[in-house]
Amino acid sequence: MFNLVIFGAPGSGKGTQSEKITETYGLHHISTGELLRDQIARGTELGKIADSFISKGQLIPDDLMVRILDAELDKPEAKHGVIFDGFPRTIPQADALSKMLAKRGTALHGVVGLELEDDELIDRLVKRGKESGRSDDNPETIKERLKVYHTTTQPLREYYINDGSYKGVRGHGSVEDIFSSIRTHLDALKANEPI
Ligand code: AP5
Ligand code: MG
């Protein structure tokens, strides 16, 4: 059992690197953004609530997000280790995550933070917005997402530095080079964890 958070700003490559980590380490990928977009696409009640926040670049309330996560962790595919992508995004979510994992007899083993400047994030998201169809990939909402990231989510970097679980990785360069840095770290981490 190995649980990992991939942390970073909007557009930092969390989804892209999660796919590679999943392939290599066999972890179950939980992307809260993907999960919510799926609900929106299916027109569910939850989707309607989520859409009202996502399209403005704002966060879904913590209590709702934590309930969704708790249900995801009960799924059998989550039993052998999870990569959390886009969660936690607030300090209360981080506290809830450690409790949810402890309740299941496990813990968070590491946090990998993709670090890069806002200019590059904006370039990537504006570029993707031309074809992604994501309601939040437009210049105005991208600006709001980055603002929310800096005020509400970035403090988690400090939170995880303080508890010793944070590892920053340079988020510029090719997908393969970034993954190679992540793999070096994860291999060392796994060697020290009873799996
Ligand atoms: P979420 O879906 O998590 O979106 P995000 O954090 O804004 O980030 P993205 O998914 O846009 O980027 P990413 O870091 O995954 O990068 P990617 O690999 O796609 O959340 C969306 C919304 O849902 C939130 O705003 C909020 O409203 C809500 N939400 C979600 N979780 C929540 C929570 N826990 N609490 C409350 N609300 C929540 O890459 C980005 C682009 O760059 C792609 O086009 C990719 O191809 C490209 N790219 C990737 N790597 C590279 C590279 N090395 N070089 C060049 N281009 C690259
Ligand atoms: Mg993503």
Short mmCIF file of C-alpha atoms and ligand atoms in Angstrom, two decimals:
data_model
loop_
_atom_site.label_atom_id
_atom_site.label_comp_id
_atom_site.label_asym_id
_atom_site.label_seq_id
_atom_site.Cartn_x
_atom_site.Cartn_y
_atom_site.Cartn_z
CA MET A 1 0.00 0.00 0.00
CA PHE A 2 1.50 3.26 -1.14
CA ASN A 3 -0.37 6.57 -1.15
CA LEU A 4 0.91 9.61 -2.91
CA VAL A 5 -0.28 13.17 -3.50
CA ILE A 6 0.73 14.93 -6.69
CA PHE A 7 0.63 18.62 -5.91
CA GLY A 8 0.83 21.71 -8.07
CA ALA A 9 -0.91 24.67 -9.63
CA PRO A 10 -3.49 24.42 -12.41
CA GLY A 11 -1.66 23.29 -15.55
CA SER A 12 1.44 22.12 -13.70
CA GLY A 13 1.16 18.60 -15.17
CA LYS A 14 -0.53 16.71 -12.32
CA GLY A 15 -2.76 14.73 -14.69
CA THR A 16 0.00 14.06 -17.22
CA GLN A 17 2.48 12.80 -14.60
CA SER A 18 -0.22 10.85 -12.70
CA GLU A 19 -0.81 8.72 -15.80
CA LYS A 20 2.87 7.81 -15.95
CA ILE A 21 3.04 7.12 -12.21
CA THR A 22 -0.05 4.91 -12.48
CA GLU A 23 1.50 2.91 -15.35
CA THR A 24 4.79 2.42 -13.54
CA TYR A 25 3.66 1.84 -9.95
CA GLY A 26 0.17 0.39 -10.41
CA LEU A 27 -1.47 2.98 -8.19
CA HIS A 28 -5.14 3.89 -8.52
CA HIS A 29 -5.49 7.43 -9.89
CA ILE A 30 -8.07 9.67 -8.24
CA SER A 31 -8.35 13.04 -9.98
CA THR A 32 -10.99 15.10 -8.19
CA GLY A 33 -11.28 17.40 -11.22
CA GLU A 34 -11.93 14.44 -13.58
CA LEU A 35 -14.40 12.99 -11.12
CA LEU A 36 -16.37 16.24 -10.98
CA ARG A 37 -16.24 16.76 -14.75
CA ASP A 38 -17.67 13.26 -15.18
CA GLN A 39 -20.58 14.20 -12.91
CA ILE A 40 -21.12 17.39 -14.93
CA ALA A 41 -21.12 15.42 -18.19
CA ARG A 42 -23.72 13.02 -16.76
CA GLY A 43 -25.90 15.92 -15.58
CA THR A 44 -26.17 14.67 -11.98
CA GLU A 45 -27.15 16.85 -9.02
CA LEU A 46 -23.55 16.80 -7.83
CA GLY A 47 -22.48 17.79 -11.35
CA LYS A 48 -24.76 20.81 -11.29
CA ILE A 49 -23.32 21.97 -7.97
CA ALA A 50 -19.75 21.31 -9.15
CA ASP A 51 -20.29 23.20 -12.40
CA SER A 52 -21.36 26.34 -10.55
CA PHE A 53 -17.94 26.47 -8.85
CA ILE A 54 -15.67 25.03 -11.55
CA SER A 55 -16.80 27.35 -14.32
CA LYS A 56 -15.90 30.31 -12.06
CA GLY A 57 -12.51 28.85 -11.14
CA GLN A 58 -13.52 28.43 -7.51
CA LEU A 59 -13.20 25.44 -5.20
CA ILE A 60 -16.01 23.08 -4.34
CA PRO A 61 -16.77 23.33 -0.57
CA ASP A 62 -14.52 21.19 1.63
CA ASP A 63 -17.26 19.12 3.29
CA LEU A 64 -18.69 18.04 -0.08
CA MET A 65 -15.25 17.28 -1.51
CA VAL A 66 -14.27 15.21 1.53
CA ARG A 67 -17.47 13.15 1.32
CA ILE A 68 -16.77 12.40 -2.34
CA LEU A 69 -13.22 11.33 -1.52
CA ASP A 70 -14.33 9.16 1.37
CA ALA A 71 -16.66 7.24 -0.97
CA GLU A 72 -13.88 6.85 -3.57
CA LEU A 73 -11.57 5.35 -0.97
CA ASP A 74 -14.11 2.62 -0.24
CA LYS A 75 -13.82 1.30 -3.80
CA PRO A 76 -11.82 -1.94 -4.14
CA GLU A 77 -9.41 -0.43 -6.68
CA ALA A 78 -8.28 2.07 -4.03
CA LYS A 79 -7.16 -0.66 -1.64
CA HIS A 80 -3.65 -1.10 -3.06
CA GLY A 81 -2.58 2.51 -3.06
CA VAL A 82 -3.74 5.75 -4.57
CA ILE A 83 -2.31 8.72 -6.36
CA PHE A 84 -4.32 11.77 -5.31
CA ASP A 85 -4.39 14.39 -8.08
CA GLY A 86 -6.06 17.71 -7.22
CA PHE A 87 -6.78 16.71 -3.64
CA PRO A 88 -6.10 18.05 -1.06
CA ARG A 89 -6.41 21.70 -2.08
CA THR A 90 -6.99 23.27 1.35
CA ILE A 91 -5.60 22.68 4.85
CA PRO A 92 -8.94 21.20 6.09
CA GLN A 93 -8.86 18.76 3.13
CA ALA A 94 -5.29 17.75 4.04
CA ASP A 95 -6.33 17.11 7.65
CA ALA A 96 -9.33 15.12 6.43
CA LEU A 97 -7.12 13.06 4.11
CA SER A 98 -4.83 11.92 6.88
CA LYS A 99 -7.86 10.96 8.99
CA MET A 100 -9.50 9.07 6.11
CA LEU A 101 -6.30 7.13 5.49
CA ALA A 102 -5.71 6.45 9.21
CA LYS A 103 -9.28 5.12 9.50
CA ARG A 104 -8.32 2.57 6.84
CA GLY A 105 -5.12 1.60 8.59
CA THR A 106 -2.84 3.43 6.20
CA ALA A 107 -1.18 6.81 5.69
CA LEU A 108 0.14 9.26 3.15
CA HIS A 109 3.65 8.23 2.10
CA GLY A 110 4.71 11.24 0.07
CA VAL A 111 3.83 14.45 -1.72
CA VAL A 112 5.41 15.34 -5.06
CA GLY A 113 5.07 19.02 -5.94
CA LEU A 114 5.45 20.18 -9.54
CA GLU A 115 7.01 23.61 -9.39
CA LEU A 116 6.85 26.17 -12.20
CA GLU A 117 6.09 29.81 -12.85
CA ASP A 118 2.66 31.25 -13.59
CA ASP A 119 3.66 32.40 -17.12
CA GLU A 120 4.24 28.83 -18.24
CA LEU A 121 1.02 27.64 -16.52
CA ILE A 122 -1.03 30.30 -18.30
CA ASP A 123 0.57 29.45 -21.68
CA ARG A 124 -0.23 25.75 -21.26
CA LEU A 125 -3.83 26.30 -20.16
CA VAL A 126 -4.66 28.91 -22.80
CA LYS A 127 -3.21 26.56 -25.42
CA ARG A 128 -5.23 23.60 -24.11
CA GLY A 129 -8.36 25.77 -23.88
CA LYS A 130 -8.45 26.09 -27.66
CA GLU A 131 -9.52 22.46 -27.92
CA SER A 132 -10.21 21.01 -24.46
CA GLY A 133 -13.82 22.15 -24.11
CA ARG A 134 -13.14 22.61 -20.37
CA SER A 135 -15.35 25.40 -19.03
CA ASP A 136 -12.45 26.69 -16.91
CA ASP A 137 -9.80 26.87 -19.66
CA ASN A 138 -10.44 30.49 -20.69
CA PRO A 139 -8.17 33.44 -19.81
CA GLU A 140 -10.50 34.94 -17.19
CA THR A 141 -11.15 31.68 -15.32
CA ILE A 142 -7.49 30.64 -15.58
CA LYS A 143 -6.57 33.89 -13.79
CA GLU A 144 -9.07 33.09 -11.03
CA ARG A 145 -7.83 29.48 -10.71
CA LEU A 146 -4.27 30.73 -10.23
CA LYS A 147 -5.41 33.29 -7.66
CA VAL A 148 -7.28 30.59 -5.71
CA TYR A 149 -4.21 28.36 -5.97
CA HIS A 150 -1.87 30.99 -4.54
CA THR A 151 -4.16 32.04 -1.69
CA THR A 152 -5.78 28.75 -0.63
CA THR A 153 -3.81 25.79 -1.99
CA GLN A 154 -0.18 26.91 -1.98
CA PRO A 155 -0.03 27.06 1.86
CA LEU A 156 -0.22 23.26 1.72
CA ARG A 157 3.29 23.21 0.32
CA GLU A 158 4.53 24.58 3.64
CA TYR A 159 2.21 22.19 5.51
CA TYR A 160 3.79 19.17 3.80
CA ILE A 161 7.33 20.57 4.04
CA ASN A 162 6.77 20.87 7.80
CA ASP A 163 5.62 17.26 8.18
CA GLY A 164 8.56 16.07 6.06
CA SER A 165 6.57 14.54 3.20
CA TYR A 166 7.08 17.19 0.48
CA LYS A 167 9.42 16.75 -2.45
CA GLY A 168 9.54 19.55 -5.01
CA VAL A 169 10.30 18.67 -8.63
CA ARG A 170 11.02 21.13 -11.40
CA GLY A 171 7.93 21.16 -13.61
CA HIS A 172 9.60 22.60 -16.73
CA GLY A 173 11.05 20.49 -19.52
CA SER A 174 9.86 17.36 -21.26
CA VAL A 175 7.22 15.08 -19.76
CA GLU A 176 9.81 12.26 -19.76
CA ASP A 177 12.50 14.29 -17.96
CA ILE A 178 10.05 15.41 -15.29
CA PHE A 179 8.84 11.85 -14.83
CA SER A 180 12.41 10.65 -14.52
CA SER A 181 12.96 13.03 -11.55
CA ILE A 182 9.73 11.82 -9.96
CA ARG A 183 10.73 8.19 -10.45
CA THR A 184 14.10 8.70 -8.78
CA HIS A 185 12.33 10.13 -5.75
CA LEU A 186 9.56 7.48 -5.65
CA ASP A 187 12.00 4.59 -5.95
CA ALA A 188 13.93 5.94 -2.97
CA LEU A 189 10.72 6.50 -1.04
CA LYS A 190 9.39 3.01 -1.75
CA ALA A 191 12.66 1.46 -0.68
CA ASN A 192 12.10 2.96 2.77
CA GLU A 193 8.42 2.08 3.17
CA PRO A 194 6.95 -1.24 4.24
CA ILE A 195 4.70 -1.83 1.20
P1 AP5 B 1 -8.49 20.03 -11.72
O1 AP5 B 1 -9.12 19.21 -12.75
O2 AP5 B 1 -7.69 19.39 -10.67
O3 AP5 B 1 -7.69 21.14 -12.48
P2 AP5 B 1 -6.40 22.01 -12.13
O4 AP5 B 1 -5.78 21.79 -10.82
O5 AP5 B 1 -6.81 23.41 -12.46
O6 AP5 B 1 -5.32 21.50 -13.08
P3 AP5 B 1 -5.38 20.90 -14.55
O7 AP5 B 1 -6.09 19.62 -14.56
O8 AP5 B 1 -5.84 21.96 -15.51
O9 AP5 B 1 -3.84 20.76 -14.81
P4 AP5 B 1 -2.86 19.58 -14.37
O10 AP5 B 1 -1.97 20.04 -13.28
O11 AP5 B 1 -3.58 18.29 -14.21
O12 AP5 B 1 -1.96 19.53 -15.66
P5 AP5 B 1 -2.14 18.66 -16.99
O13 AP5 B 1 -1.40 17.40 -16.88
O14 AP5 B 1 -3.58 18.60 -17.37
O15 AP5 B 1 -9.62 20.91 -10.99
C1 AP5 B 1 -10.57 21.62 -11.73
C2 AP5 B 1 -11.55 22.31 -10.80
O16 AP5 B 1 -12.29 21.31 -10.06
C3 AP5 B 1 -10.96 23.21 -9.71
O17 AP5 B 1 -10.70 24.51 -10.19
C4 AP5 B 1 -12.09 23.19 -8.67
O18 AP5 B 1 -13.15 24.01 -9.07
C5 AP5 B 1 -12.56 21.75 -8.74
N1 AP5 B 1 -11.82 20.89 -7.79
C6 AP5 B 1 -10.99 19.85 -8.11
N2 AP5 B 1 -10.47 19.30 -7.01
C7 AP5 B 1 -10.97 20.00 -5.96
C8 AP5 B 1 -10.77 19.93 -4.56
N3 AP5 B 1 -9.94 19.03 -4.02
N4 AP5 B 1 -11.42 20.83 -3.79
C9 AP5 B 1 -12.26 21.75 -4.30
N5 AP5 B 1 -12.49 21.88 -5.63
C10 AP5 B 1 -11.83 21.01 -6.45
O19 AP5 B 1 -1.35 19.60 -18.01
C11 AP5 B 1 -1.86 20.84 -18.39
C12 AP5 B 1 -1.55 21.10 -19.87
O20 AP5 B 1 -0.15 21.19 -20.05
C13 AP5 B 1 -2.01 19.96 -20.81
O21 AP5 B 1 -2.43 20.47 -22.03
C14 AP5 B 1 -0.74 19.10 -20.96
O22 AP5 B 1 -0.74 18.36 -22.15
C15 AP5 B 1 0.35 20.16 -20.90
N6 AP5 B 1 1.60 19.65 -20.32
C16 AP5 B 1 1.75 18.76 -19.31
N7 AP5 B 1 3.06 18.55 -19.04
C17 AP5 B 1 3.75 19.35 -19.90
C18 AP5 B 1 5.15 19.59 -20.12
N8 AP5 B 1 6.09 18.98 -19.39
N9 AP5 B 1 5.49 20.49 -21.07
C19 AP5 B 1 4.53 21.14 -21.82
N10 AP5 B 1 3.20 20.94 -21.68
C20 AP5 B 1 2.81 20.06 -20.73
MG MG B 2 -5.62 17.74 -14.05
#
